[in-house]
Coordinates of C-alpha atoms and ligand atoms in Angstrom, one line a residue:
M191 CA 73.5 130.7 106.3
T192 CA 74.3 128.2 108.4
T193 CA 74.1 128.8 112.6
I194 CA 77.5 127.9 113.6
A195 CA 76.5 127.3 117.8
T196 CA 76.8 124.9 120.6
T197 CA 73.8 124.1 121.0
N198 CA 74.1 121.3 124.3
P199 CA 72.4 118.4 123.6
A200 CA 71.2 117.7 127.4
T201 CA 69.5 120.7 127.7
G202 CA 68.3 121.6 124.1
E203 CA 69.9 124.9 125.2
V204 CA 71.9 126.9 122.4
E205 CA 74.7 128.4 124.7
K206 CA 76.8 130.4 122.6
T207 CA 76.2 131.1 118.9
F208 CA 79.5 132.4 116.3
D209 CA 79.4 134.3 113.2
A210 CA 81.2 132.2 110.5
L211 CA 84.3 134.2 108.5
A212 CA 83.7 137.0 105.8
D213 CA 84.9 135.4 102.7
E214 CA 87.7 137.7 102.7
E215 CA 89.6 136.8 106.0
V216 CA 89.2 132.8 104.4
D217 CA 91.0 134.0 101.8
R218 CA 93.9 135.9 104.1
R219 CA 94.0 132.3 105.4
I220 CA 94.3 130.2 102.7
A221 CA 97.1 133.0 102.1
R222 CA 99.1 132.8 105.4
A223 CA 98.3 128.5 105.5
A224 CA 100.3 128.8 101.7
E225 CA 103.1 131.2 102.8
T226 CA 103.4 129.8 106.0
F227 CA 103.9 126.1 104.3
A228 CA 107.1 127.5 102.4
S229 CA 109.0 127.1 104.9
F230 CA 107.7 124.4 107.2
R231 CA 107.7 121.9 104.7
T232 CA 111.9 121.9 105.2
T233 CA 111.4 122.6 108.9
D234 CA 113.8 120.3 111.4
L235 CA 111.6 116.9 111.7
A236 CA 112.7 117.6 115.5
R237 CA 111.2 120.9 116.1
R238 CA 108.2 119.6 114.3
A239 CA 108.2 116.5 116.8
E240 CA 108.8 118.7 120.1
W241 CA 106.1 120.4 118.8
M242 CA 103.8 117.7 118.4
R243 CA 104.6 116.7 122.4
A244 CA 104.6 119.8 123.5
A245 CA 100.5 119.8 122.2
A246 CA 100.1 116.3 123.9
G247 CA 101.3 117.9 126.6
I248 CA 98.8 120.0 126.7
L249 CA 95.8 117.4 125.3
D250 CA 96.6 115.2 128.7
E251 CA 96.9 118.5 131.2
E252 CA 93.8 120.4 130.5
A253 CA 91.6 117.0 129.8
G254 CA 89.1 117.9 131.9
R255 CA 88.0 120.8 130.4
I256 CA 88.3 120.2 127.2
G257 CA 86.4 116.8 128.3
A258 CA 83.6 119.6 129.7
M259 CA 83.6 121.1 126.2
L260 CA 83.1 118.2 124.4
T261 CA 80.7 117.6 126.4
A262 CA 78.6 120.5 126.2
E263 CA 78.6 120.5 122.5
M264 CA 77.9 117.1 121.0
G265 CA 77.1 115.3 124.2
K266 CA 79.2 112.6 124.8
T267 CA 79.5 111.2 128.5
L268 CA 82.5 113.4 130.0
K269 CA 84.4 110.0 131.2
A270 CA 84.3 109.1 126.9
A271 CA 85.4 113.4 126.3
E272 CA 87.9 113.2 129.0
A273 CA 89.3 109.9 127.1
E274 CA 89.3 110.7 123.6
A275 CA 91.7 113.7 124.8
A276 CA 94.5 110.2 126.3
K277 CA 93.9 109.3 122.9
C278 CA 94.3 111.9 121.1
A279 CA 97.2 112.8 123.2
Q280 CA 98.9 109.1 122.9
A281 CA 98.5 109.8 118.9
C282 CA 100.8 113.4 119.4
R283 CA 103.4 111.1 120.3
F284 CA 103.1 108.6 118.4
Y285 CA 104.1 110.1 114.7
A286 CA 106.3 112.2 116.7
G287 CA 107.9 109.8 117.7
H288 CA 107.6 107.1 114.3
A289 CA 107.7 110.3 111.3
G290 CA 111.0 109.7 110.8
E291 CA 111.1 106.4 110.3
F292 CA 107.6 106.5 108.2
L293 CA 108.9 109.4 106.2
A294 CA 112.3 108.1 105.4
E295 CA 114.1 107.0 102.1
R296 CA 113.1 104.1 101.2
R297 CA 115.5 102.5 98.5
P298 CA 115.3 99.4 96.3
A299 CA 117.6 96.7 97.1
D300 CA 119.8 96.6 93.8
A301 CA 119.7 100.3 92.3
G302 CA 121.4 98.6 89.1
D303 CA 118.3 96.8 88.7
V304 CA 116.8 99.8 87.1
G305 CA 120.1 101.1 85.2
A306 CA 121.2 103.9 88.1
R307 CA 124.3 104.3 90.7
D308 CA 120.9 105.4 93.1
A309 CA 117.5 105.2 93.3
Y310 CA 115.2 105.9 95.8
V311 CA 111.5 107.4 97.2
R312 CA 111.6 110.5 99.1
Y313 CA 108.2 111.5 100.3
E314 CA 107.2 115.1 100.5
P315 CA 104.1 117.1 101.7
L316 CA 102.3 118.5 99.3
G317 CA 101.0 122.1 100.7
P318 CA 97.9 122.7 102.6
V319 CA 95.3 120.4 103.2
L320 CA 91.3 121.6 104.1
A321 CA 89.6 119.1 106.6
V322 CA 86.0 118.6 106.5
M323 CA 85.2 116.9 110.0
P324 CA 82.6 115.4 111.8
W325 CA 81.0 116.3 115.1
N326 CA 80.7 112.8 116.7
F327 CA 84.5 112.3 118.3
P328 CA 85.3 116.5 117.2
L329 CA 88.9 115.8 118.6
W330 CA 89.9 112.8 117.7
Q331 CA 88.9 112.8 113.9
V332 CA 90.7 115.8 113.7
I333 CA 94.3 114.7 115.3
R334 CA 94.1 112.0 113.7
F335 CA 94.2 114.0 110.3
A336 CA 96.8 116.8 112.4
A337 CA 99.0 115.3 113.6
P338 CA 101.0 112.8 110.6
N339 CA 100.2 115.8 108.4
L340 CA 102.3 118.5 110.9
M341 CA 104.6 115.4 111.0
A342 CA 104.9 115.5 107.3
G343 CA 105.4 118.8 106.9
N344 CA 101.9 119.2 105.0
V345 CA 99.7 123.0 107.0
G346 CA 95.8 122.1 107.9
L347 CA 92.9 124.3 107.5
L348 CA 89.8 122.7 108.9
K349 CA 86.1 122.9 108.5
H350 CA 84.7 121.3 111.8
A351 CA 81.1 120.4 111.8
S352 CA 79.3 123.4 112.4
N353 CA 78.0 122.1 116.2
V354 CA 81.6 122.0 117.6
P355 CA 82.3 126.1 116.8
Q356 CA 84.4 125.5 120.8
T357 CA 86.0 122.4 119.7
A358 CA 87.0 123.8 116.5
L359 CA 88.9 127.0 117.9
F360 CA 90.1 125.2 121.0
L361 CA 92.1 122.5 117.9
E362 CA 93.6 125.7 116.4
D363 CA 95.2 127.2 119.6
L364 CA 96.2 124.2 120.6
F365 CA 99.3 123.8 118.4
R366 CA 99.5 127.6 118.6
R367 CA 100.6 126.8 121.9
A368 CA 102.0 124.2 121.1
G369 CA 104.6 126.1 119.2
F370 CA 103.7 125.4 115.4
P371 CA 104.0 128.6 112.9
E372 CA 100.5 130.5 113.0
G373 CA 99.8 128.7 109.9
A374 CA 100.2 126.0 109.7
F375 CA 96.4 124.8 111.6
Q376 CA 93.6 127.4 111.2
T377 CA 90.0 126.7 112.1
L378 CA 88.0 128.2 109.0
L379 CA 84.9 128.6 110.5
I380 CA 82.7 128.7 107.4
G381 CA 79.7 126.5 106.2
S382 CA 79.4 123.6 104.6
A383 CA 78.1 125.7 101.1
E384 CA 81.9 127.4 101.5
V385 CA 84.1 124.7 101.3
E386 CA 84.0 124.3 97.2
R387 CA 85.1 127.9 96.6
V388 CA 88.2 126.8 99.5
L389 CA 88.6 123.2 97.7
R390 CA 88.8 125.2 94.3
D391 CA 91.3 126.9 95.6
P392 CA 94.6 126.1 93.5
R393 CA 96.8 126.8 96.9
V394 CA 94.8 124.3 99.1
K395 CA 96.4 121.2 97.4
A396 CA 94.6 118.1 99.1
A397 CA 91.4 117.7 101.0
T398 CA 90.0 115.1 103.6
L399 CA 86.5 114.1 105.3
T400 CA 85.1 112.6 107.7
G401 CA 81.2 112.2 107.6
S402 CA 77.8 111.3 105.6
E403 CA 78.0 109.9 101.9
P404 CA 76.4 112.8 100.2
A405 CA 78.9 115.3 102.2
G406 CA 81.9 112.6 100.5
R407 CA 80.6 112.6 97.4
S408 CA 80.1 116.0 97.2
V409 CA 83.8 117.1 97.7
A410 CA 85.1 113.8 95.9
A411 CA 83.5 115.3 93.1
I412 CA 84.6 119.0 93.3
A413 CA 88.7 117.6 94.5
A414 CA 87.8 115.2 91.3
D415 CA 87.4 118.0 88.8
E416 CA 90.2 119.5 90.3
V417 CA 92.5 117.0 90.4
K418 CA 93.3 116.8 93.9
P419 CA 93.5 114.0 96.1
T420 CA 91.0 112.5 98.5
V421 CA 90.6 110.7 101.1
L422 CA 86.8 109.9 102.3
E423 CA 86.2 108.3 105.9
L424 CA 82.1 108.0 105.7
G425 CA 79.6 105.7 107.5
G426 CA 79.1 102.1 108.7
S427 CA 76.6 99.2 109.6
D428 CA 78.8 97.4 110.8
P429 CA 77.8 93.5 111.7
F430 CA 78.6 91.7 114.7
V431 CA 79.2 87.6 113.8
V432 CA 78.0 85.3 116.9
M433 CA 79.0 81.4 116.4
P434 CA 78.4 79.1 118.6
S435 CA 82.0 78.1 119.9
A436 CA 81.8 82.2 121.4
D437 CA 82.6 82.9 124.3
I438 CA 79.2 84.1 123.6
E439 CA 79.4 85.9 127.3
A440 CA 81.8 88.2 126.3
A441 CA 80.3 88.4 123.1
A442 CA 77.0 89.8 124.6
R443 CA 78.9 92.3 126.9
T444 CA 81.3 93.6 124.1
A445 CA 77.7 93.4 121.2
A446 CA 76.4 96.3 123.8
E447 CA 79.0 98.4 124.2
S448 CA 79.5 98.8 120.5
R449 CA 76.1 99.5 120.1
C450 CA 76.1 102.1 122.8
L451 CA 79.6 103.4 122.3
N452 CA 79.1 107.8 122.0
N453 CA 76.0 107.4 122.6
G454 CA 75.5 105.2 119.5
Q455 CA 76.4 107.6 117.2
S456 CA 80.3 105.8 115.9
C457 CA 80.6 105.0 112.0
I458 CA 81.9 102.0 113.7
S459 CA 79.4 100.9 116.3
A460 CA 78.3 97.5 115.5
K461 CA 74.7 97.7 113.9
R462 CA 73.9 93.9 112.7
F463 CA 74.0 91.5 115.4
I464 CA 74.2 88.1 113.1
V465 CA 73.4 85.3 115.7
D466 CA 74.2 81.6 114.7
S467 CA 71.1 80.1 115.4
A468 CA 72.5 77.2 117.5
C469 CA 73.6 80.0 120.1
A470 CA 71.1 83.3 118.9
D471 CA 68.3 82.3 122.7
E472 CA 71.4 83.0 125.0
F473 CA 73.0 85.9 123.1
E474 CA 70.0 87.3 122.8
R475 CA 69.0 86.9 126.2
L476 CA 72.3 88.3 127.3
F477 CA 72.5 91.0 125.1
V478 CA 68.7 92.6 125.6
A479 CA 70.0 91.8 129.5
N480 CA 73.5 94.3 128.6
M481 CA 71.3 97.3 126.6
R482 CA 68.5 97.2 129.3
A483 CA 71.4 97.9 131.5
M484 CA 72.9 100.8 130.0
R485 CA 72.1 103.8 132.2
V486 CA 70.7 107.0 130.4
G487 CA 71.3 110.7 131.7
D488 CA 73.3 113.6 132.5
P489 CA 76.3 112.7 130.3
M490 CA 78.1 115.2 133.5
D491 CA 77.5 112.2 135.8
E492 CA 80.0 109.5 136.0
A493 CA 77.7 106.7 136.4
T494 CA 76.1 107.2 133.1
D495 CA 76.6 105.1 130.1
V496 CA 74.6 107.0 127.3
G497 CA 73.7 110.7 127.1
P498 CA 71.7 112.5 124.6
L499 CA 72.0 112.2 120.7
V500 CA 73.1 115.3 119.4
S501 CA 70.1 117.1 117.9
E502 CA 66.8 117.0 118.0
A503 CA 66.8 115.9 113.9
Q504 CA 69.8 113.2 114.7
R505 CA 66.8 112.0 117.0
A506 CA 64.0 112.5 115.0
E507 CA 65.7 110.7 112.0
V508 CA 66.4 107.4 114.7
E509 CA 62.7 107.4 116.2
E510 CA 61.6 107.0 112.1
L511 CA 64.2 104.3 111.3
V512 CA 62.7 102.2 113.9
A513 CA 59.1 103.4 113.4
D514 CA 59.6 102.0 109.6
A515 CA 60.4 98.9 111.0
V516 CA 58.3 98.0 113.5
G517 CA 55.4 99.7 111.5
K518 CA 56.7 96.7 108.8
G519 CA 56.7 93.8 111.8
A520 CA 59.8 93.9 113.1
A521 CA 59.6 93.2 116.7
V522 CA 61.0 95.5 119.8
L523 CA 63.2 93.7 122.5
C524 CA 63.8 96.5 124.0
G525 CA 63.4 100.5 124.6
G526 CA 61.9 102.4 121.4
E527 CA 60.2 105.2 123.5
R528 CA 62.3 108.6 124.4
P529 CA 62.1 109.3 127.7
E530 CA 60.1 112.6 129.0
G531 CA 62.0 115.9 129.6
P532 CA 64.4 118.4 127.7
G533 CA 67.2 116.8 126.2
W534 CA 67.3 114.3 123.2
F535 CA 68.2 111.4 124.9
Y536 CA 66.7 107.7 123.1
P537 CA 67.1 104.7 125.4
P538 CA 69.6 101.2 123.5
T539 CA 66.8 99.5 122.2
V540 CA 67.2 95.5 120.4
L541 CA 64.2 95.0 117.3
S542 CA 64.1 91.8 115.5
G543 CA 62.4 91.1 112.7
V544 CA 64.5 93.3 110.4
T545 CA 63.8 92.6 106.4
P546 CA 65.4 93.9 103.5
R547 CA 62.3 96.4 102.7
M548 CA 63.0 98.0 106.1
R549 CA 64.9 100.9 105.5
M550 CA 66.8 99.8 108.7
Y551 CA 67.8 96.9 106.7
D552 CA 70.8 99.0 104.3
E553 CA 70.8 102.5 106.1
E554 CA 72.8 103.9 108.7
V555 CA 71.7 103.4 112.1
F556 CA 73.0 107.0 114.2
G557 CA 71.8 106.3 117.9
P558 CA 71.5 103.5 119.8
V559 CA 70.0 101.4 117.9
A560 CA 70.5 97.1 117.3
S561 CA 69.3 94.7 114.4
L562 CA 68.9 91.5 115.4
F563 CA 69.7 88.3 113.3
R564 CA 69.2 84.5 113.2
V565 CA 71.4 82.9 110.6
D566 CA 71.8 79.1 110.6
G567 CA 75.3 78.0 109.9
I568 CA 78.8 80.7 108.7
A569 CA 77.4 80.8 105.3
E570 CA 74.5 82.5 105.4
A571 CA 76.5 84.6 108.2
I572 CA 79.2 86.1 105.8
G573 CA 76.6 86.3 103.0
L574 CA 73.9 88.4 105.4
A575 CA 77.3 91.0 106.6
N576 CA 78.3 91.7 103.5
A577 CA 74.5 92.1 101.8
T578 CA 75.3 96.7 102.9
G579 CA 76.8 98.9 100.8
F580 CA 78.7 99.9 103.5
G581 CA 82.9 98.4 104.6
L582 CA 83.9 100.0 107.4
G583 CA 84.4 97.5 110.2
S584 CA 83.2 94.2 110.7
N585 CA 83.8 92.2 114.1
A586 CA 83.3 87.6 114.6
W587 CA 83.3 86.4 117.3
T588 CA 85.2 82.3 117.4
R589 CA 87.2 79.8 119.1
D590 CA 87.3 78.1 115.5
D591 CA 90.6 78.5 113.5
A592 CA 89.5 77.8 110.6
E593 CA 86.2 79.8 110.9
R594 CA 88.4 82.5 112.1
E595 CA 90.0 82.5 108.4
R596 CA 86.9 82.5 106.7
F597 CA 85.6 85.5 108.5
V598 CA 89.1 87.1 107.6
R599 CA 89.2 85.9 104.1
E600 CA 85.4 86.8 102.7
L601 CA 83.9 90.5 105.2
D602 CA 84.3 92.7 103.2
A603 CA 85.2 95.2 105.3
G604 CA 88.0 98.0 105.8
Q605 CA 89.2 95.4 109.5
V606 CA 88.5 92.7 110.9
F607 CA 88.6 92.7 114.3
I608 CA 88.0 89.0 115.9
N609 CA 86.6 88.8 119.3
G610 CA 86.5 92.0 119.7
K611 CA 85.0 95.0 118.9
T612 CA 86.2 97.9 115.7
T613 CA 88.2 100.4 117.5
S614 CA 90.8 102.5 116.6
Y615 CA 94.9 102.9 117.1
P616 CA 97.4 104.6 115.6
E617 CA 99.5 101.9 115.0
L618 CA 96.9 100.6 112.7
P619 CA 95.3 101.9 109.2
F620 CA 92.2 102.9 109.6
G621 CA 89.9 103.1 106.7
G622 CA 86.6 101.1 104.6
V623 CA 85.8 99.9 101.3
K624 CA 82.7 100.3 99.3
R625 CA 80.2 103.5 100.2
S626 CA 82.7 103.6 103.6
G627 CA 85.1 105.6 101.5
Y628 CA 88.8 105.3 100.3
G629 CA 92.0 106.0 101.6
R630 CA 93.6 104.8 104.7
E631 CA 94.2 107.3 108.0
L632 CA 96.7 106.3 110.9
S633 CA 99.7 104.7 111.1
A634 CA 102.2 105.3 107.9
E635 CA 99.5 104.6 105.0
G636 CA 97.8 107.6 107.5
M637 CA 100.5 109.9 106.7
R638 CA 101.9 109.1 103.7
A639 CA 98.8 109.7 101.9
F640 CA 99.7 113.7 101.3
C641 CA 102.4 112.9 100.4
N642 CA 104.8 113.2 97.3
A643 CA 106.1 110.1 96.5
K644 CA 108.4 111.3 94.8
T645 CA 111.5 108.6 93.0
V646 CA 114.7 110.0 92.3
W647 CA 116.8 108.4 90.1
V648 CA 120.8 109.5 89.7
G649 CA 122.8 108.0 87.2
Ligands
NAP803 P1 78.4 115.5 107.7 O1 76.7 115.7 107.7 O2 78.2 114.8 106.2 O3 79.2 116.6 107.7 C1 80.3 116.2 107.8 C2 81.4 117.3 108.3 O4 81.0 117.8 105.9 C3 80.6 118.7 108.6 O5 82.1 119.2 108.7 C4 79.3 119.3 107.8 O6 79.9 120.6 108.3 C5 80.3 119.2 106.4 N1 79.0 118.9 104.9 C6 78.0 118.5 105.3 N2 77.7 118.7 104.0 C7 78.0 118.7 103.4 C8 78.4 119.7 101.9 N3 77.4 119.2 100.7 N4 79.9 119.5 101.5 C9 80.7 120.1 102.4 N5 81.0 119.9 103.2 C10 79.8 119.4 103.6 O7 78.2 114.3 108.8 P2 77.7 114.4 110.4 O8 76.6 113.7 110.5 O9 78.6 115.4 111.3 O10 78.7 112.7 110.9 C11 78.0 111.3 110.8 C12 78.4 110.6 109.4 O11 79.9 110.4 109.8 C13 77.9 109.2 109.9 O12 77.8 109.0 108.8 C14 79.1 108.2 110.3 O13 79.3 106.9 110.5 C15 80.1 109.2 109.7 N6 82.1 109.0 109.8 C16 82.8 108.7 109.6 C17 83.7 108.2 110.6 C18 85.3 107.1 109.8 O14 85.7 107.0 109.9 N7 84.4 106.3 108.6 C19 84.3 108.5 111.5 C20 83.0 109.8 112.4 C21 81.5 109.6 111.6 P3 78.6 121.1 108.7 O15 78.3 120.7 110.2 O16 78.5 122.5 108.7 O17 77.4 120.7 107.9

């Protein structure tokens, strides 16, 4: 039986526990979702936009309280949690404003070419969509699913990670208070073992999962068996390539920010730093200094840059990956030792000399630990950047136009950020290739992911 509870990562104390829903209650909620969908799908778009803007208003007004809740549940710094709430409000407004344009009927240039008086594509919602979500951006991951889907006329069933139940319940309450009908967005407090039953229910039409590879594989296999569409947003081990023409100081500063983002627990944090040997000494010196300068401590403190890892198990996993690398010859340039005291803190750490024999070479490290590699030239840099099973984000630093074009063309990833760090924006599609998953969230692509692109032909 899964424990559904808030355990504060800064203290290790269990603050609140919750009972999982009984099967009958889960069934009632699925029934309510299906009933709501029957009328919600045809609600006026302007009405839905009004509710979505109201949700944005609540997120802005209550950012302080929401921030403290996120920090208590998963340990991100309060300033990062408040920024997450603001980003969610922005995404709600974006979809409220753009849904009409993204869902507009599309006509081919000349309907006569298909022998019709008129022919067009209409985007229709599919029905109740199950969202299985992770704890690391507990608000943002859900909003980036919910905002486009509610605007498209789908209804949501959220199975959130078991360690963020208060955020999960807040999200249900948010949409209800904003004006959406009762069954438009519901939270199911259930463990992962209950996901299969929900997903196989014929009233549930599709699923999206953000999380680890094993969870994605399991949900996708069940959905395939039921012939239901899925979007998978899985892990990443993003490369961060630095070429000699780059602004090395800016690259080293951004590298440390990216690796320590969300206490090192972001799918799109850069994790492998691949530096041309002509600028490697300078980059290493600055990068290590920036990692050392990160202030680790109480996530509620305004001055803190890096709070605790989410759980004891998560910290133990990071420590094992570091011990494995060091045991096989990697060098620790900074960090690598957990601090004394309560809470699951781990310092920003840089390792050099990571080789394919080490687990860290091709496993995702979900903590503030960087691997630093030296290469000779762009071909070797791209080869190493692509030498991973993951393909989520990628980052390349160069001021050379020809090099930039090679990175854009040859980096095997869902997104390429040049002279910056991978970030998600409502305006741009987000997703991965290879074992990082498939499908896209955000932008028009994210909105149409769970729409029936219905072809209409009128003779
Ligand atoms: P996780 O263990 O896979 O959990 C994610 C969600 O899946 C939780 O709700 C979890 O429920 C559920 N789950 C776990 N195993 C399942 C199964 N066999 N069947 C059905 N549901 C299952 O991942 P996590 O540790 O929370 O999150 C970290 C991972 O997410 C990292 O790999 C990270 O890179 C990835 N991530 C990817 C993106 C992206 O956009 N690509 C964004 C953020 C995070 P319980 O909590 O009840 O186990």
